Amino acid sequence: MSTPPSSDKDTQRRRAKPPGVGNPPVETAAAILEAAEQLFIDKGYAGTSVRAIATKAGVNLASAHYHFGSKAGLLGAVIHLRVAPANEERERRLDALERETPNPSVEQILEVFFSTLALDGVAATLPRLIARLYGEPESVSQPLIEREFGAVSRRFLAALGAAMPDVDAEVLAWRFYFMIGAMIHMLAFEGPHTMDPAERRSEDSLRRLLEFAVAGITNGVPRAPEEK
Amino acid sequence: MSTPPSSDKDTQRRRAKPPGVGNPPVETAAAILEAAEQLFIDKGYAGTSVRAIATKAGVNLASAHYHFGSKAGLLGAVIHLRVAPANEERERRLDALERETPNPSVEQILEVFFSTLALDGVAATLPRLIARLYGEPESVSQPLIEREFGAVSRRFLAALGAAMPDVDAEVLAWRFYFMIGAMIHMLAFEGPHTMDPAERRSEDSLRRLLEFAVAGITNGVPRAPEEK
DNA sequence: GGGTTGTTCAAACGTTCGTTTAAATCGTAC
DNA sequence: GTACGATTTAAACGAACGTTTGAACAACCC
C-alpha cells in the first residue's frame, strides 16, 4: 500500500527514486511541507491527516514526525515558511515608503500592506493558508498568529497612526482589525462572483479591497491633514 | 463509562433521569443540538467528535445518529436552528424599515443587518457559529452558506443598491462581501484588545463595525443623494 | 392484555487517527 | 571495508473516529 507503483503517474509525487540513490534530506522535508500546505488549505488542519500528507508528498509516514516532530509542529513550519518572507518584504517596503515619502498617506501604507499578497512565490498559497489558519480553533491559531503577525501588525498600525494623528489609537486598532477581516474573507472565500483562487489575488480584487479598506480605515476622510 | 454517576454535578448534563420516567423525545434532540453547537464553536466541525457531543449532552452516542442521521446532518440542523430565526427577523426589520422610510439610508440598512447579532436567544452563539462555519472547508460550508444566507444576502444587497443607485451593482457586491468579512472576523476572533465572547457583540463593538461598514460600503460618501 | 411505534441503550463494527519502534539503508569519513 | 550518524522504511501501537446493530424500554391504541 505504501510502496508507490513503479510508474510515477503524475507530478504530485516526489521523483521516483532511482534504485540505490538516496535523496538529499532537504527534499523530503520540502515535499512534506508542500503537500501539507496544500492539504491544510483544502481541508483545514483537523481535516487533514498526516497520512494524507505523506502520501501526497510520496514519502514515508514516519518522515513527517522525523522532520517536524508532530502534526502541530508541521503546521507551524508550513505557516512560517510562507509568512516570514512575506512579512519581511512587507516591512522592507514600508521602510522604503517611509524613507521616500515624509508623510505617507493611508492609501500608500495600505497599498504596501496588501501588495505582498500578489508576490511571486507566496501569492499562490499564502493567502489561503492565512485564511485557513484564522479558521482554526483559537487554541491552534492564536499562538501562531501572534508569533507570525504580531510584530508586523503593530508596525503598520503605528504607521497608520502617524498618517492619521487625529484618530484615537483604539479606534484605529478596531478599524485595522476589521480591515484584516475583510482581507481574510476575500482570500478565503468566493467573492460575489464565483472566483477561482487565482482570481482572488488579481489586481482587480486587490484594488477593490484597497478602496474599501481606505474608506473604512479613514472613515470616509481619506486625505491625511496636509500639515498638522 | 457512558452511564453518568448518579450525582449530576453540573448544569452541563441533561437532567438525571428519575428511574422509570422516560424523557420526551424533543429533549434529547435539543440537548444534542445545544452541545453540538457549543462544541462546533469551540473546536470546529472536524475537531468535534460525535462522541464528545453525546457526552456533553448526556445522551447516548447513537441518539445523535437516530435524530440527525449523520454528523453532517447534525451540523446542518445546528446551523439552521440559529440562523433561520435571525434571518427571518432580519427580513422583518428590513420590511419595517422600508415601510416606514421611503428611502432608507445605507446606515439604516446596515444597522438592521447588524442588529440581529445582538438578539436575545441567538446572540450568545449565532455569531461565533457563523464564523466557524465560514472557517470550514468550502465543501462543508458552501452549501450551508448558500442555503442559509443566499436569500437574505440578495435581499439586503438589493436594498443597498436602491440606496446607492449610482454605484455599479458589481462594485456594490464586492463591498458588501468585504463587509461580511469584517463582520465574520469580529465575531470569530479577538479584537485589538482581548475580548471575551460577550464583548464581541457589545453595543460598542457593533457601533464600531457599523461605522466601518458604512464608510466602506459608501466609499466615504455616506449620504445618499437626496433626490435622484 | 397484546401489538405497535418511537426512542434509548450498551456494545460492537471496521476504519482511520497521531505517534512510536526497530530494522534497513544511505552518504561519508576513516 | 568498516564504522557511523543521518535518514527512510515497514510495521505496529493504542486510541479515537463515524456509524450500525439488535435488544431493551416507554408510551400509546385497541
Short mmCIF file of C-alpha atoms (C1' of nucleotides) in Angstrom, two decimals, chain A residues 3 17 25 28 60 66-67, chain D residues 6-12:
data_model
loop_
_atom_site.label_atom_id
_atom_site.label_comp_id
_atom_site.label_asym_id
_atom_site.label_seq_id
_atom_site.Cartn_x
_atom_site.Cartn_y
_atom_site.Cartn_z
CA THR A 3 5.05 1.48 -1.82
CA LYS A 17 13.79 7.00 -6.74
CA PRO A 25 17.24 15.11 3.18
CA THR A 28 11.88 15.06 1.76
CA ASN A 60 7.04 7.54 4.32
CA TYR A 66 11.07 12.69 12.00
CA HIS A 67 11.45 16.11 10.42
"C1'" DA D 6 21.52 10.72 9.38
"C1'" DT D 7 17.57 9.28 7.17
"C1'" DT D 8 13.94 6.16 5.30
"C1'" DT D 9 11.34 2.18 5.81
"C1'" DA D 10 7.56 -1.29 7.09
"C1'" DA D 11 5.02 -2.39 10.77
"C1'" DA D 12 2.70 -1.83 14.69
#
